[in-house]
Short mmCIF file of C-alpha atoms in Angstrom, two decimals:
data_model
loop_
_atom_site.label_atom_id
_atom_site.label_comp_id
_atom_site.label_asym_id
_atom_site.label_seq_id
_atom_site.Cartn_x
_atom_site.Cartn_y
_atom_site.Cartn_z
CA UNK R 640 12.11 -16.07 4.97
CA UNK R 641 9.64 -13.89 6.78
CA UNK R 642 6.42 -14.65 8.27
CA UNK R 643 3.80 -12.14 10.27
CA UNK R 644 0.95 -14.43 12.13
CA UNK R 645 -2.31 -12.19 13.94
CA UNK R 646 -4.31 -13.96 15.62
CA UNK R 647 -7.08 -11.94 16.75
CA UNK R 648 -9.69 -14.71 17.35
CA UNK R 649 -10.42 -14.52 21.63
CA UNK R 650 -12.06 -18.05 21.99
CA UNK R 651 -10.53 -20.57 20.77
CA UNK R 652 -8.51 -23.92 21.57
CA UNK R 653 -5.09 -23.99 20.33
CA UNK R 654 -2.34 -21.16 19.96
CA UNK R 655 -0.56 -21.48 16.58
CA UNK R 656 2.17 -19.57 17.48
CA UNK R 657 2.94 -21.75 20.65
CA UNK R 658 2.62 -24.80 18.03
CA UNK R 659 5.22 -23.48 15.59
CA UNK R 660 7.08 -22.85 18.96
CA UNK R 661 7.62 -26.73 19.59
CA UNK R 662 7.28 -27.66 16.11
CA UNK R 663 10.81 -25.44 15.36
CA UNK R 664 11.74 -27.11 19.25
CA UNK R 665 12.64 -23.06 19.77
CA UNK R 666 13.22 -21.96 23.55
CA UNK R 667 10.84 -22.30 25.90
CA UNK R 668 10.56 -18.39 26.32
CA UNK R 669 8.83 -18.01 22.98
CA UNK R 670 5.49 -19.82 24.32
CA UNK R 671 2.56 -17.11 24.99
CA UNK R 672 0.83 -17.89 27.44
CA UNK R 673 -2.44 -19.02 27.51
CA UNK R 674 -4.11 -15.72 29.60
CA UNK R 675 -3.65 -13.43 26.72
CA UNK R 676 -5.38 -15.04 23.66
CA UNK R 677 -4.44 -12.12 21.53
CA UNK R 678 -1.21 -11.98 19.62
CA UNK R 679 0.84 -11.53 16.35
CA UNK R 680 4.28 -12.66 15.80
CA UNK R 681 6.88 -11.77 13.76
CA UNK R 682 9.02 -14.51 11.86
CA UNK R 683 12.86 -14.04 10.42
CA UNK R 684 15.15 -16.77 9.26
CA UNK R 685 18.28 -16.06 9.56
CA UNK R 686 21.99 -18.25 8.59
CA UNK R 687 24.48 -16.87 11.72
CA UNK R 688 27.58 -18.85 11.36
CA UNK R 689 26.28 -21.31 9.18
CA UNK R 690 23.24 -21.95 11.90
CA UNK R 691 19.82 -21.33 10.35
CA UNK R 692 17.95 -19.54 13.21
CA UNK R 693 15.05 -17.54 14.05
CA UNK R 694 14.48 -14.16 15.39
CA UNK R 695 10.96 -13.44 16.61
CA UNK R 696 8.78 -10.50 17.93
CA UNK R 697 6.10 -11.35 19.95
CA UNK R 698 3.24 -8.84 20.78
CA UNK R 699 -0.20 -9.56 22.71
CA UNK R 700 -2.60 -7.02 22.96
CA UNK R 701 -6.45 -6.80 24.43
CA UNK R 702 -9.58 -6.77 22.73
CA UNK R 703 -10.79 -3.10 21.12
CA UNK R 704 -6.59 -2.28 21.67
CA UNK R 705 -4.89 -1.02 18.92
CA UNK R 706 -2.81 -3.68 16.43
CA UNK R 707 0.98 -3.52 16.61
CA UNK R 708 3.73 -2.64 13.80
CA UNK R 709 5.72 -5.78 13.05
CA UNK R 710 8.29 -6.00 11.00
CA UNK R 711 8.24 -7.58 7.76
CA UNK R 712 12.31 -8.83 6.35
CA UNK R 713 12.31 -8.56 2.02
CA UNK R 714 15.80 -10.10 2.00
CA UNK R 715 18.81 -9.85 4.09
CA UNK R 716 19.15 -5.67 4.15
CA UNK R 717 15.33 -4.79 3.62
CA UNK R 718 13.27 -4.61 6.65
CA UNK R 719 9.43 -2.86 6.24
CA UNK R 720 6.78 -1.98 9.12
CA UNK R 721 3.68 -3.35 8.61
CA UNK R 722 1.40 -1.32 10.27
CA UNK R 723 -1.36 -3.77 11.48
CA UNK R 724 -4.03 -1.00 12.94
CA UNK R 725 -3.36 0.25 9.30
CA UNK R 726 -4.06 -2.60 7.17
CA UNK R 727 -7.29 -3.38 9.36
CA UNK R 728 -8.75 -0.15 9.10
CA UNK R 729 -8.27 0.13 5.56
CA UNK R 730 -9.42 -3.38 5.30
CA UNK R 731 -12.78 -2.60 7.08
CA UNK R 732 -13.32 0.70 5.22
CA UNK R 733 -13.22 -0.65 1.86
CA UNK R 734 -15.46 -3.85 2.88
CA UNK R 735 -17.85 -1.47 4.01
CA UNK R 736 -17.58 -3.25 7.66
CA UNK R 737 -17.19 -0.19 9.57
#
């Protein structure tokens, strides 16, 4: 299972990755903190030793700052970039939005 969140909203009341965070009762060093609104997360499950667990890759950025490359897992041997800055500019070109 793989799972990219970006949350690129500044305002706003709750942090959804900090809410998966104690939902999956992961460690405490996962939880963004509150002073950098901006984020996307990268989600992995993965069976070590008969343990399901999950690998993450936090990144915060600012406002106007160019959007990370997270990776995306396929299955257990196929991992793919996702190019964020990418997807949104092509995103915004075809809708016209730039």
């Amino acid at each position: 299972m793989s799972l990219i969140i970006v949350d690129i909203v500044p305002s706003r009341r709750g942090n959804l990755q900090n809410e998966i965070a104690e939902l999956l009762r992961l460690a405490p060093a996962v939880v963004l903190s509150s002073e950098q609104p901006l984020y996307s997360v990268a989600y992995r499950r993965a069976l070590r030793n008969e343990v399901h667990e999950y690998d993450l890759w936090p990144t915060t950025f600012d406002v106007g700052a160019t959007l990370p490359t997270q990776p995306l897992t396929i299955n257990p041997e196929v991992c793919v970039p996702v190019d964020l800055e990418a997807t949104h500019s092509e995103t915004c070109r075809r809708l016209r939005l730039n």
